[in-house]
Amino acid sequence: MKICGTESADFILIELGSRIKDIRIRRNMTQHDMARNAGVSFSTIVRIEKGESVNMDNFIRVMRVFGLLENFDLLIPEQRQ
């Protein structure tokens, strides 16, 4: 589902978690693989995929494993003077 900005924070967390789970599965990774590759705990991966709040550092580690960090530039563009 497209996130347009009117959704609740809880809804967005659940949607992001679902997307992360889909990417992980499409790449044939287990939750344990993902945790090991990202350097986070297994429970962190479970929490992310369930749409629960996690530490931003852990979220960045997961995005790095997927090669998605450049998308943060679209999320919060650099402000030009």
Coordinates of C-alpha atoms in Angstrom, one line a residue:
M1 CA 0.0 0.0 0.0
K2 CA 1.3 3.5 -0.8
I3 CA 2.2 5.7 2.1
C4 CA 0.8 9.2 1.3
G5 CA 1.3 10.9 4.6
T6 CA -2.1 10.8 6.3
E7 CA -1.6 7.5 7.9
S8 CA -0.9 7.0 11.6
A9 CA 2.7 6.3 12.8
D10 CA 1.5 2.8 13.8
F11 CA 0.2 2.1 10.3
I12 CA 3.5 3.3 8.7
L13 CA 5.6 1.1 11.0
I14 CA 3.5 -1.9 10.1
E15 CA 3.7 -1.1 6.4
L16 CA 7.5 -0.6 6.5
G17 CA 7.8 -3.9 8.4
S18 CA 5.8 -5.7 5.8
R19 CA 7.9 -4.3 3.0
I20 CA 11.1 -5.3 4.8
K21 CA 9.8 -8.8 5.3
D22 CA 8.9 -9.0 1.6
I23 CA 12.4 -8.0 0.5
R24 CA 14.0 -10.4 2.9
I25 CA 11.9 -13.3 1.6
R26 CA 12.4 -12.4 -2.0
R27 CA 16.2 -12.5 -1.3
N28 CA 15.8 -16.0 0.3
M29 CA 17.0 -14.8 3.6
T30 CA 15.9 -16.1 7.0
Q31 CA 15.3 -13.8 9.9
H32 CA 18.5 -15.3 11.4
D33 CA 20.4 -14.5 8.2
M34 CA 19.2 -11.0 8.2
A35 CA 20.0 -10.4 11.9
R36 CA 23.5 -11.8 11.4
N37 CA 24.2 -9.8 8.2
A38 CA 22.9 -6.6 9.8
G39 CA 24.7 -7.1 13.1
V40 CA 21.4 -6.9 15.1
S41 CA 19.6 -9.4 17.3
F42 CA 17.0 -11.9 15.9
S43 CA 14.4 -10.2 18.1
T44 CA 15.1 -6.9 16.4
I45 CA 14.3 -8.3 13.0
V46 CA 11.1 -9.9 14.4
R47 CA 10.1 -6.5 15.9
I48 CA 10.8 -4.6 12.7
E49 CA 8.8 -7.1 10.6
K50 CA 5.9 -6.9 13.1
G51 CA 5.8 -3.1 12.7
E52 CA 7.1 -2.4 16.2
S53 CA 9.4 0.6 17.0
V54 CA 13.1 -0.1 17.0
N55 CA 16.3 1.9 17.4
M56 CA 17.1 4.0 14.3
D57 CA 20.7 2.6 14.3
N58 CA 19.3 -0.9 13.9
F59 CA 16.9 0.2 11.2
I60 CA 19.8 1.7 9.3
R61 CA 21.8 -1.5 9.7
V62 CA 19.0 -3.5 8.1
M63 CA 18.6 -1.0 5.2
R64 CA 22.3 -1.2 4.6
V65 CA 22.1 -5.0 4.1
F66 CA 19.4 -4.4 1.5
G67 CA 21.4 -1.7 -0.2
L68 CA 18.6 0.8 0.4
L69 CA 20.5 3.6 2.3
E70 CA 20.5 5.9 -0.7
N71 CA 16.7 6.0 -0.4
F72 CA 17.1 8.1 2.8
D73 CA 18.3 10.9 0.5
L74 CA 14.9 10.9 -1.1
L75 CA 13.2 10.8 2.3
I76 CA 15.1 13.8 3.7
P77 CA 16.7 15.7 0.9
E78 CA 19.7 17.9 1.6
Q79 CA 18.7 21.6 1.8
R80 CA 20.5 23.9 -0.5
Q81 CA 21.4 27.4 0.6

